[in-house]
Coordinates of C-alpha atoms (C1' of nucleotides) in Angstrom, one line a residue:
Chain W
M1 CA -77.4 -86.2 -74.7
Q2 CA -75.9 -83.5 -72.6
D3 CA -72.8 -83.5 -74.8
S4 CA -74.2 -81.9 -78.0
P5 CA -75.4 -79.0 -75.9
I6 CA -79.0 -77.9 -76.1
A7 CA -79.1 -79.1 -79.7
T8 CA -81.3 -76.2 -80.7
D9 CA -82.8 -75.9 -84.1
K10 CA -81.0 -76.8 -87.2
K11 CA -80.4 -73.2 -88.0
T12 CA -78.1 -72.4 -85.1
E13 CA -76.7 -75.8 -84.7
I14 CA -73.3 -75.0 -86.1
E15 CA -73.1 -71.6 -84.4
E16 CA -73.9 -73.1 -81.0
A17 CA -71.5 -76.0 -81.5
I18 CA -68.6 -73.6 -82.0
V19 CA -69.6 -71.3 -79.2
S20 CA -70.0 -74.3 -76.9
G21 CA -66.5 -75.4 -77.9
I22 CA -65.2 -72.0 -77.0
L23 CA -67.1 -71.8 -73.7
S24 CA -65.6 -75.1 -72.6
G25 CA -62.2 -74.2 -73.7
R26 CA -62.0 -76.9 -76.4
I27 CA -61.5 -74.3 -79.2
K28 CA -58.6 -71.9 -78.7
P29 CA -58.1 -68.4 -80.1
G30 CA -56.5 -68.5 -83.5
T31 CA -58.1 -71.8 -84.4
R32 CA -58.7 -72.0 -88.0
L33 CA -62.2 -72.8 -89.0
G34 CA -62.2 -73.8 -92.6
E35 CA -65.5 -73.6 -94.3
S36 CA -65.1 -76.9 -96.2
Q37 CA -63.9 -78.7 -93.1
L38 CA -66.8 -77.6 -91.0
A39 CA -69.1 -78.4 -93.9
T40 CA -67.8 -81.9 -93.9
V41 CA -68.0 -82.3 -90.2
F42 CA -71.6 -81.1 -90.1
S43 CA -72.6 -82.8 -93.3
V44 CA -73.9 -79.7 -94.9
S45 CA -72.8 -77.4 -97.7
R46 CA -70.5 -74.5 -97.2
T47 CA -73.5 -72.2 -97.5
R48 CA -74.8 -73.0 -94.1
V49 CA -71.4 -73.0 -92.5
R50 CA -70.8 -69.5 -93.9
E51 CA -74.0 -68.3 -92.5
A52 CA -73.1 -69.5 -89.1
L53 CA -69.6 -68.0 -89.4
M54 CA -71.1 -64.7 -90.4
R55 CA -73.3 -64.6 -87.4
L56 CA -70.3 -65.4 -85.2
E57 CA -68.5 -62.6 -86.8
A58 CA -71.2 -60.2 -85.9
R59 CA -70.8 -61.4 -82.3
C60 CA -67.0 -60.7 -82.5
I61 CA -66.2 -64.4 -81.9
V62 CA -64.6 -65.2 -85.2
Q63 CA -62.9 -63.2 -87.9
V64 CA -62.3 -63.7 -91.6
S65 CA -59.1 -63.0 -93.3
P66 CA -60.1 -62.3 -96.9
R67 CA -59.4 -65.3 -99.1
R68 CA -57.3 -66.9 -96.4
G69 CA -59.7 -68.3 -93.9
W70 CA -61.8 -68.0 -90.8
Y71 CA -60.1 -67.8 -87.4
V72 CA -61.3 -67.7 -83.9
I73 CA -60.6 -64.3 -82.7
E74 CA -57.3 -63.7 -80.9
P75 CA -58.1 -60.8 -78.6
S76 CA -55.5 -58.1 -78.4
A77 CA -54.5 -56.8 -75.0
E78 CA -56.6 -53.7 -75.7
E79 CA -59.6 -55.7 -76.6
A80 CA -59.1 -57.8 -73.5
M81 CA -59.1 -54.8 -71.3
M82 CA -62.2 -53.4 -73.0
V83 CA -64.1 -56.6 -72.6
Y84 CA -63.3 -56.7 -68.9
G85 CA -64.2 -53.0 -68.7
A86 CA -67.6 -53.7 -70.4
R87 CA -68.2 -56.6 -68.1
R88 CA -67.4 -54.4 -65.1
A89 CA -69.9 -51.8 -66.2
L90 CA -72.5 -54.2 -67.2
E91 CA -72.3 -56.6 -64.3
S92 CA -72.0 -54.0 -61.6
G93 CA -75.0 -52.1 -63.1
M94 CA -76.9 -55.4 -63.3
M95 CA -76.2 -56.2 -59.6
R96 CA -77.6 -52.8 -58.5
S97 CA -80.7 -53.6 -60.4
L98 CA -81.1 -56.9 -58.6
S99 CA -82.9 -55.6 -55.6
A100 CA -85.5 -58.3 -55.7
L101 CA -84.2 -61.8 -56.2
P102 CA -86.7 -64.4 -57.4
P103 CA -87.8 -66.8 -54.7
D104 CA -85.6 -69.6 -56.1
G105 CA -82.7 -67.3 -56.6
P106 CA -80.7 -68.4 -53.5
A107 CA -81.2 -72.0 -54.3
I108 CA -80.0 -71.6 -57.9
L109 CA -76.9 -69.7 -56.8
E110 CA -76.1 -72.3 -54.1
A111 CA -76.6 -75.1 -56.6
H112 CA -74.2 -73.5 -59.0
L113 CA -71.6 -72.9 -56.3
D114 CA -71.9 -76.6 -55.4
Q115 CA -71.2 -77.5 -59.0
E116 CA -68.1 -75.3 -58.9
R117 CA -66.9 -77.0 -55.8
A118 CA -67.5 -80.4 -57.3
A119 CA -65.6 -79.5 -60.4
I120 CA -62.7 -78.2 -58.3
A121 CA -62.7 -81.3 -56.3
S122 CA -62.8 -83.6 -59.3
G123 CA -60.2 -81.6 -61.2
D124 CA -62.4 -81.5 -64.2
R125 CA -60.8 -78.4 -65.6
Q126 CA -62.9 -78.1 -68.7
R127 CA -66.1 -78.2 -66.8
L128 CA -64.7 -75.8 -64.2
T129 CA -63.8 -73.4 -66.9
Y130 CA -67.3 -73.5 -68.3
L131 CA -68.8 -73.1 -64.9
M132 CA -66.7 -70.2 -63.9
G133 CA -68.0 -68.2 -66.9
D134 CA -71.5 -69.6 -66.4
F135 CA -71.8 -68.2 -62.9
H136 CA -72.1 -64.7 -64.3
I137 CA -74.7 -65.8 -66.8
R138 CA -76.7 -67.4 -63.9
I139 CA -76.9 -64.1 -62.2
A140 CA -78.0 -62.4 -65.4
E141 CA -80.7 -65.0 -65.6
L142 CA -81.8 -64.2 -62.1
S143 CA -82.6 -60.7 -63.4
G144 CA -85.0 -62.3 -65.8
N145 CA -83.6 -60.1 -68.5
T146 CA -82.8 -62.2 -71.5
V147 CA -81.3 -59.2 -73.3
L148 CA -78.8 -58.9 -70.6
V149 CA -78.2 -62.6 -70.7
D150 CA -77.5 -62.6 -74.4
I151 CA -75.0 -59.7 -74.1
L152 CA -73.3 -61.3 -71.2
R153 CA -73.1 -64.7 -73.0
D154 CA -71.2 -63.2 -75.8
L155 CA -68.9 -61.3 -73.5
T156 CA -68.3 -64.5 -71.6
A157 CA -67.3 -66.3 -74.8
R158 CA -64.8 -63.5 -75.5
T159 CA -63.6 -63.6 -72.0
M160 CA -62.9 -67.3 -72.4
L161 CA -60.8 -66.6 -75.5
I162 CA -58.9 -63.9 -73.5
S163 CA -58.2 -66.3 -70.7
L164 CA -56.9 -68.9 -73.0
Q165 CA -54.6 -66.5 -74.6
Y166 CA -53.3 -64.5 -71.7
Q167 CA -54.0 -66.4 -68.5
S168 CA -50.8 -67.9 -67.2
D169 CA -52.5 -70.0 -64.5
F170 CA -56.0 -70.3 -63.5
H171 CA -56.8 -69.4 -59.9
A172 CA -59.9 -71.4 -59.7
R173 CA -60.2 -71.3 -55.9
Q174 CA -59.8 -67.5 -55.8
S175 CA -62.5 -67.1 -58.5
H176 CA -64.8 -69.5 -56.7
E177 CA -64.4 -67.5 -53.5
G178 CA -65.2 -64.3 -55.4
H179 CA -68.4 -66.0 -56.7
C180 CA -69.3 -67.1 -53.2
A181 CA -68.9 -63.5 -51.8
I182 CA -71.0 -62.1 -54.6
A183 CA -73.7 -64.7 -54.2
A184 CA -73.8 -64.0 -50.4
A185 CA -74.2 -60.3 -50.9
L186 CA -77.0 -60.9 -53.4
I187 CA -78.8 -63.2 -51.1
A188 CA -78.4 -60.7 -48.3
G189 CA -79.9 -58.1 -50.5
D190 CA -76.9 -55.8 -50.4
V191 CA -76.8 -54.9 -54.1
A192 CA -74.3 -52.1 -53.7
K193 CA -71.9 -54.6 -52.1
A194 CA -72.5 -57.1 -54.8
A195 CA -71.7 -54.5 -57.4
A196 CA -68.5 -53.6 -55.7
L197 CA -67.5 -57.2 -55.3
S198 CA -68.2 -57.9 -59.0
I199 CA -65.9 -55.1 -60.0
E200 CA -63.3 -56.4 -57.6
H201 CA -63.8 -59.9 -58.8
L202 CA -63.4 -59.0 -62.4
D203 CA -60.4 -56.9 -61.5
E204 CA -58.8 -59.9 -59.9
V205 CA -59.4 -62.0 -62.9
E206 CA -58.0 -59.4 -65.2
A207 CA -55.0 -58.9 -62.9
G208 CA -54.4 -62.6 -63.2
L209 CA -53.8 -62.2 -66.9
D210 CA -50.4 -61.3 -68.4
L211 CA -51.4 -58.6 -70.7
T212 CA -48.0 -56.8 -70.8
V213 CA -46.4 -59.6 -72.8
R214 CA -48.0 -60.8 -75.9
P215 CA -48.5 -64.5 -75.5
D216 CA -47.4 -65.2 -79.0
P217 CA -45.7 -62.2 -80.5
L218 CA -45.1 -64.1 -83.7
A219 CA -48.8 -64.9 -84.2
D220 CA -49.0 -62.8 -87.3
L221 CA -45.9 -64.4 -88.7
R222 CA -47.1 -67.8 -87.9
H223 CA -50.2 -67.1 -89.7
S224 CA -48.3 -66.1 -92.7
L225 CA -46.6 -69.4 -92.4
S226 CA -49.9 -71.0 -91.9
L227 CA -48.9 -72.6 -88.6
P228 CA -52.1 -72.7 -86.5
T229 CA -51.1 -70.7 -83.5
S230 CA -48.5 -71.9 -81.1
R231 CA -49.5 -75.4 -80.6
S232 CA -51.5 -77.7 -82.8
C233 CA -55.2 -76.9 -83.0
S234 CA -56.3 -80.4 -83.7
L235 CA -58.9 -79.1 -86.1
Q236 CA -56.5 -79.3 -88.9
S237 CA -55.7 -82.9 -89.4
A238 CA -57.0 -85.0 -86.6
G239 CA -59.3 -87.9 -87.4
T240 CA -62.2 -86.4 -85.5
P241 CA -61.3 -82.8 -86.3
F242 CA -64.1 -81.2 -84.4
P243 CA -64.7 -82.9 -81.1
T244 CA -68.1 -81.4 -80.3
N245 CA -69.0 -84.4 -78.2
Q246 CA -66.1 -84.3 -75.9
G247 CA -66.4 -82.9 -72.4
D248 CA -69.4 -83.5 -70.2
Chain O
M1 CA -72.0 -36.8 -96.4
Q2 CA -74.1 -37.6 -93.5
D3 CA -76.7 -39.3 -95.6
S4 CA -75.1 -42.5 -96.8
P5 CA -73.5 -42.8 -93.4
I6 CA -69.9 -43.9 -93.1
A7 CA -70.2 -46.0 -96.3
T8 CA -67.9 -48.5 -94.9
D9 CA -66.5 -51.4 -96.8
K10 CA -68.4 -53.3 -99.3
K11 CA -68.9 -56.1 -96.9
T12 CA -71.1 -54.3 -94.4
E13 CA -72.6 -51.8 -96.8
I14 CA -76.0 -53.4 -96.8
E15 CA -76.0 -54.1 -93.1
E16 CA -75.1 -50.5 -92.2
A17 CA -77.6 -49.0 -94.7
I18 CA -80.4 -50.9 -92.9
V19 CA -79.2 -50.0 -89.5
S20 CA -78.8 -46.4 -90.5
G21 CA -82.3 -46.5 -91.8
I22 CA -83.5 -47.7 -88.5
L23 CA -81.4 -45.3 -86.5
S24 CA -82.9 -42.3 -88.3
G25 CA -86.4 -43.7 -88.1
R26 CA -86.9 -44.2 -91.8
I27 CA -87.4 -48.0 -91.4
K28 CA -90.1 -49.0 -89.1
P29 CA -90.6 -52.1 -87.1
G30 CA -92.4 -54.8 -89.1
T31 CA -91.0 -53.5 -92.3
R32 CA -90.6 -56.4 -94.8
L33 CA -87.1 -56.8 -96.2
G34 CA -87.3 -59.0 -99.2
E35 CA -84.1 -60.6 -100.3
S36 CA -84.8 -60.0 -103.9
Q37 CA -85.8 -56.5 -103.5
L38 CA -82.8 -55.6 -101.5
A39 CA -80.6 -57.4 -104.0
T40 CA -82.1 -55.2 -106.7
V41 CA -81.7 -52.1 -104.8
F42 CA -78.0 -52.8 -104.0
S43 CA -77.3 -54.4 -107.3
V44 CA -76.0 -57.6 -105.9
S45 CA -77.2 -61.1 -105.7
R46 CA -79.3 -62.5 -103.0
T47 CA -76.3 -64.1 -101.4
R48 CA -74.8 -61.0 -100.1
V49 CA -78.2 -59.7 -99.0
R50 CA -78.8 -62.8 -97.0
E51 CA -75.4 -62.5 -95.3
A52 CA -76.2 -59.0 -94.2
L53 CA -79.6 -60.1 -93.0
M54 CA -78.1 -63.0 -91.0
R55 CA -75.7 -60.6 -89.3
L56 CA -78.6 -58.3 -88.5
E57 CA -80.5 -61.3 -87.1
A58 CA -77.6 -62.1 -84.8
R59 CA -77.9 -58.5 -83.6
C60 CA -81.6 -59.0 -82.9
I61 CA -82.6 -56.3 -85.4
V62 CA -84.3 -58.3 -88.0
Q63 CA -86.1 -61.7 -87.9
V64 CA -86.9 -64.3 -90.5
S65 CA -90.2 -66.0 -90.8
P66 CA -89.4 -69.3 -92.5
R67 CA -90.3 -69.2 -96.2
R68 CA -92.3 -66.1 -95.6
G69 CA -89.7 -63.3 -95.4
W70 CA -87.5 -61.1 -93.4
Y71 CA -89.0 -58.4 -91.2
V72 CA -87.6 -55.7 -89.0
I73 CA -88.2 -56.8 -85.4
E74 CA -91.3 -55.6 -83.7
P75 CA -90.3 -55.6 -80.1
S76 CA -92.8 -57.0 -77.7
A77 CA -93.5 -55.1 -74.5
E78 CA -91.5 -57.6 -72.6
E79 CA -88.5 -57.1 -74.9
A80 CA -88.9 -53.4 -74.7
M81 CA -88.7 -53.4 -70.9
M82 CA -85.7 -55.7 -71.1
V83 CA -83.9 -53.5 -73.5
Y84 CA -84.4 -50.5 -71.3
G85 CA -83.4 -52.6 -68.3
A86 CA -80.2 -53.6 -70.0
R87 CA -79.5 -50.0 -70.9
R88 CA -80.0 -48.9 -67.4
A89 CA -77.6 -51.5 -66.1
L90 CA -75.0 -50.9 -68.8
E91 CA -75.1 -47.1 -68.9
S92 CA -75.2 -46.5 -65.2
G93 CA -72.3 -48.9 -64.8
M94 CA -70.5 -47.2 -67.6
M95 CA -71.0 -43.7 -66.0
R96 CA -69.5 -44.9 -62.7
S97 CA -66.4 -46.1 -64.6
L98 CA -66.0 -42.7 -66.2
S99 CA -64.1 -41.0 -63.5
A100 CA -61.5 -39.6 -65.8
L101 CA -63.0 -37.9 -68.9
P102 CA -60.6 -37.3 -71.8
P103 CA -59.5 -33.7 -72.2
D104 CA -61.8 -33.1 -75.1
G105 CA -64.7 -34.8 -73.5
P106 CA -66.5 -31.7 -72.3
A107 CA -66.2 -30.1 -75.7
I108 CA -67.5 -33.2 -77.5
L109 CA -70.5 -33.3 -75.1
E110 CA -71.2 -29.6 -75.6
A111 CA -71.0 -29.9 -79.3
H112 CA -73.5 -32.8 -79.3
L113 CA -75.9 -30.9 -77.1
D114 CA -75.6 -27.9 -79.5
Q115 CA -76.5 -30.2 -82.4
E116 CA -79.5 -31.4 -80.4
R117 CA -80.6 -27.9 -79.8
A118 CA -80.2 -27.0 -83.4
A119 CA -82.3 -30.0 -84.5
I120 CA -85.0 -29.1 -82.0
A121 CA -85.0 -25.5 -83.3
S122 CA -85.1 -26.5 -86.9
G123 CA -87.7 -29.1 -86.3
D124 CA -85.8 -31.8 -88.2
R125 CA -87.3 -34.7 -86.5
Q126 CA -85.4 -37.4 -88.3
R127 CA -82.1 -35.9 -87.3
L128 CA -83.3 -35.2 -83.8
T129 CA -84.3 -38.8 -83.4
Y130 CA -80.9 -39.9 -84.6
L131 CA -79.1 -37.5 -82.3
M132 CA -81.1 -38.5 -79.2
G133 CA -79.9 -42.0 -79.5
D134 CA -76.5 -41.0 -80.5
F135 CA -75.9 -39.0 -77.3
H136 CA -75.6 -42.2 -75.3
I137 CA -73.2 -43.6 -77.9
R138 CA -71.1 -40.4 -77.6
I139 CA -70.7 -41.1 -73.9
A140 CA -69.7 -44.6 -74.5
E141 CA -67.1 -43.3 -76.9
L142 CA -65.7 -41.1 -74.2
S143 CA -64.9 -44.2 -72.2
G144 CA -62.7 -45.2 -75.1
N145 CA -64.2 -48.7 -74.8
T146 CA -65.3 -49.8 -78.3
V147 CA -66.8 -53.0 -76.9
L148 CA -69.2 -50.9 -74.9
V149 CA -69.8 -48.7 -77.9
D150 CA -70.8 -51.6 -80.1
I151 CA -73.1 -53.1 -77.5
L152 CA -74.8 -49.8 -76.9
R153 CA -75.1 -49.2 -80.6
D154 CA -77.2 -52.3 -81.0
L155 CA -79.3 -51.5 -78.0
T156 CA -79.8 -48.0 -79.4
A157 CA -81.1 -49.5 -82.7
R158 CA -83.5 -51.7 -80.8
T159 CA -84.5 -48.7 -78.7
M160 CA -85.4 -46.9 -81.8
L161 CA -87.6 -49.7 -82.9
I162 CA -89.3 -49.7 -79.5
S163 CA -89.9 -46.0 -79.7
L164 CA -91.4 -46.2 -83.2
Q165 CA -93.7 -48.9 -82.0
Y166 CA -94.7 -47.7 -78.6
Q167 CA -93.9 -44.0 -78.2
S168 CA -97.1 -42.0 -78.5
D169 CA -95.4 -38.7 -78.6
F170 CA -91.8 -37.7 -78.5
H171 CA -90.8 -35.4 -75.6
A172 CA -87.7 -34.1 -77.3
R173 CA -87.2 -31.2 -74.9
Q174 CA -87.4 -33.4 -71.9
S175 CA -84.9 -35.9 -73.3
H176 CA -82.6 -33.1 -74.2
E177 CA -82.7 -31.7 -70.7
G178 CA -81.9 -35.1 -69.4
H179 CA -78.9 -35.3 -71.6
C180 CA -77.8 -31.8 -70.4
A181 CA -78.0 -32.9 -66.8
I182 CA -76.1 -36.1 -67.4
A183 CA -73.4 -34.2 -69.4
A184 CA -73.1 -31.6 -66.6
A185 CA -72.7 -34.3 -64.0
L186 CA -70.0 -36.0 -66.1
I187 CA -68.1 -32.8 -66.7
A188 CA -68.3 -32.0 -63.0
G189 CA -66.8 -35.4 -62.3
D190 CA -69.8 -36.6 -60.3
V191 CA -70.1 -40.1 -61.7
A192 CA -72.5 -41.4 -59.1
K193 CA -74.9 -38.6 -60.0
A194 CA -74.4 -39.2 -63.7
A195 CA -75.3 -42.8 -63.1
A196 CA -78.4 -41.9 -61.1
L197 CA -79.4 -39.4 -63.7
S198 CA -79.0 -42.0 -66.5
I199 CA -81.3 -44.4 -64.8
E200 CA -83.7 -41.6 -64.2
H201 CA -83.5 -40.5 -67.8
L202 CA -84.1 -44.0 -69.2
D203 CA -86.9 -44.4 -66.8
E204 CA -88.5 -41.2 -68.1
V205 CA -88.1 -42.3 -71.7
E206 CA -89.6 -45.7 -70.9
A207 CA -92.4 -44.1 -69.0
G208 CA -93.2 -42.1 -72.1
L209 CA -94.0 -45.3 -73.9
D210 CA -97.4 -46.9 -73.9
L211 CA -96.5 -50.5 -73.1
T212 CA -99.8 -51.4 -71.6
V213 CA -101.6 -51.4 -74.8
R214 CA -100.2 -53.3 -77.8
P215 CA -99.9 -50.8 -80.6
D216 CA -101.1 -53.4 -83.0
P217 CA -102.8 -56.3 -81.2
L218 CA -103.6 -57.9 -84.5
A219 CA -99.9 -57.9 -85.6
D220 CA -99.7 -61.6 -85.6
L221 CA -103.0 -62.0 -87.4
R222 CA -102.0 -59.4 -90.0
H223 CA -98.9 -61.3 -90.6
S224 CA -100.7 -64.5 -91.2
L225 CA -102.7 -62.5 -93.6
S226 CA -99.5 -61.2 -95.0
L227 CA -100.4 -57.6 -94.5
P228 CA -97.3 -55.7 -93.7
T229 CA -98.1 -54.2 -90.3
S230 CA -100.7 -51.6 -89.7
R231 CA -99.9 -49.1 -92.5
S232 CA -98.1 -49.6 -95.7
C233 CA -94.4 -50.0 -95.4
S234 CA -93.6 -48.3 -98.7
L235 CA -90.9 -50.9 -99.2
Q236 CA -93.3 -53.2 -100.9
S237 CA -94.4 -51.5 -104.0
A238 CA -92.9 -48.0 -104.2
G239 CA -90.7 -47.0 -107.1
T240 CA -87.8 -46.4 -104.9
P241 CA -88.5 -49.1 -102.4
F242 CA -85.5 -48.5 -100.2
P243 CA -84.8 -44.8 -99.7
T244 CA -81.3 -45.1 -98.2
N245 CA -80.4 -41.7 -99.4
Q246 CA -83.3 -39.9 -98.0
G247 CA -83.1 -37.8 -94.9
D248 CA -80.3 -35.4 -94.1
Chain H
dT1 C1' -123.4 -68.5 -100.4
dA2 C1' -120.0 -70.9 -97.6
dG3 C1' -116.5 -74.2 -97.5
dG4 C1' -112.8 -77.2 -99.3
dG5 C1' -109.3 -78.4 -102.3
dC6 C1' -106.3 -77.4 -106.3
dT7 C1' -103.1 -74.7 -108.6
dG8 C1' -100.1 -70.9 -109.6
dT9 C1' -97.0 -67.6 -107.7
dC10 C1' -93.8 -65.8 -104.6
dT11 C1' -90.8 -66.5 -100.8
dT12 C1' -86.7 -68.3 -98.5
dG13 C1' -83.5 -72.7 -97.9
dC14 C1' -79.7 -74.8 -99.6
dA15 C1' -76.4 -76.7 -102.7
dT16 C1' -73.3 -76.2 -106.3
dA17 C1' -70.4 -74.0 -109.8
dC18 C1' -67.2 -70.9 -110.9
dA19 C1' -64.3 -66.7 -110.2
dA20 C1' -60.7 -64.3 -107.6
dG21 C1' -57.1 -64.1 -104.8
dA22 C1' -53.5 -65.7 -101.6
dA23 C1' -50.0 -68.6 -100.3
dA24 C1' -47.0 -72.6 -101.0
dT25 C1' -44.2 -75.1 -104.3
dG26 C1' -40.8 -75.7 -107.4
dA27 C1' -37.9 -74.4 -111.2
dA28 C1' -34.7 -71.4 -113.4
dC29 C1' -31.1 -68.3 -112.8
dG30 C1' -27.7 -65.3 -110.8
Chain B
dC1 C1' -26.6 -71.2 -102.1
dG2 C1' -30.0 -67.6 -102.3
dT3 C1' -33.5 -65.1 -105.2
dT4 C1' -37.0 -64.4 -108.3
dC5 C1' -40.7 -65.8 -110.9
dA6 C1' -44.2 -68.9 -112.8
dT7 C1' -47.3 -72.4 -111.4
dT8 C1' -50.2 -75.1 -108.7
dT9 C1' -53.1 -75.6 -104.9
dC10 C1' -56.2 -74.2 -101.6
dT11 C1' -59.1 -70.8 -99.7
dT12 C1' -63.0 -67.7 -99.7
dG13 C1' -66.4 -64.6 -102.6
dT14 C1' -70.3 -64.4 -105.3
dA15 C1' -73.8 -65.7 -108.4
dT16 C1' -77.1 -68.9 -109.9
dG17 C1' -80.3 -72.8 -110.0
dC18 C1' -83.5 -75.6 -108.1
dA19 C1' -86.3 -77.4 -104.1
dA20 C1' -89.6 -76.7 -100.4
dG21 C1' -93.0 -74.3 -98.4
dA22 C1' -96.5 -70.6 -97.6
dC23 C1' -100.0 -68.0 -99.4
dA24 C1' -103.6 -66.2 -102.7
dG25 C1' -106.9 -66.9 -105.9
dC26 C1' -109.9 -69.7 -108.2
dC27 C1' -113.0 -73.3 -109.2
dC28 C1' -115.9 -76.7 -107.7
dT29 C1' -119.3 -78.6 -104.7
dA30 C1' -122.9 -78.9 -101.4

DNA sequence: TAGGGCTGTCTTGCATACAAGAAATGAACG
DNA sequence: CGTTCATTTCTTGTATGCAAGACAGCCCTA
């Protein structure tokens, strides 16, 4: 039951399924999201699929090319830098506001870090990817501010797309250590240090990207040729085109 | 030209018109937004209206009550505090990242402050309301980070709804002075001071609200009775139900 | 008069049909 | 063989129709 994640109400089912796919790295930037295909997969009419896609478009997660199709956003280098910039501003500011951690805060952080360690040990990369992004959301949750959580959730989804597009290799251990340092500072109550570490951490992750070279300079051309992106997207023709139940 | 603002593409026309109405205070929290009415006003079918409303729902600006109707969000006191909290985190973090202002930054800030002064002098409250929120967006624009701008734009719209619902009286002069101080610190290059002033400024504005008393404790009840909110919303029966062209 | 149920009306929810456009295909032609 | 143009197919864009539900008003009853 933990596969079809949360399984919220009918209304946001499709939206959440797509976001979940992105968050766990199953759906890549540039993936085509055909209305009819999704309608078939979810056994609904195009109307509801469109509504979900519209909402995702408002969240800057998908994009429609008029009369051509819906595609998961392929963030440009500029957009990538801006997303990281926004996260630096938001998260550092958030840290500074976290002077009083809730009583169970340390335990929550420790539990999450344990999960990260377990994922590293087991080599479950999809889960690790998800956890790495989720750490920051965990912290936002500690603030008790759901507005902050929602904003950060969207930024995390976009970050995931950026990583998939520009990250040459994933320094899981380095990221994990960054998380540990931030958590330690927070638990120690040193919010200024936590803020500084957050900026540093995001800088590191951003530095791990290769933004100077476009990962797929022929992306536009490929689109005109209707080739998915660089590799197959598996949404196009596979028997189970939308593996929402994959992963943990 | 500043009335029907931007008048972007056909696709976001309805959405932007509603947001613009909120930003200038013409549309109040709790206002009912009937699909058919909007469809008539914009001379389109309900389909496109629904799409616009869905996008606005994703931005936490409107809300649908199943089979009853769409309403502009009436932020709860909790949500109000969280929005201000998010803005404090975001804006203070943003200030600290603004070490290098663009060359025309000071001029832009001064020009905006002049507009605020002019609006105060002329007593054009609608325009003043709009400008007060827009100041913060101006600063985000100085960062050159459109991601930040978009996030702050949505938060500003929500802030506007909060103000309309909870602000007993509008201390325009005090807010203006806060803006002046922030601008001065930014121009002087003292980002830490600008960050501190931002938090202070938002605290002041939040303190100006009356969050302890629900402005309309019977809101839910009224809804069940299908009375708009507390007063008439003018969208229901007026001849020109949706005055998008009103205001400056 | 107060309460309960029925019915009419108005709303959104959702599916479907068709229009409009883009891109791929293939044929004709130089 | 390469190019151009018509056609065919596939996609989204938009409107419309009908179903489902909520609410208001009314009548009926006790």
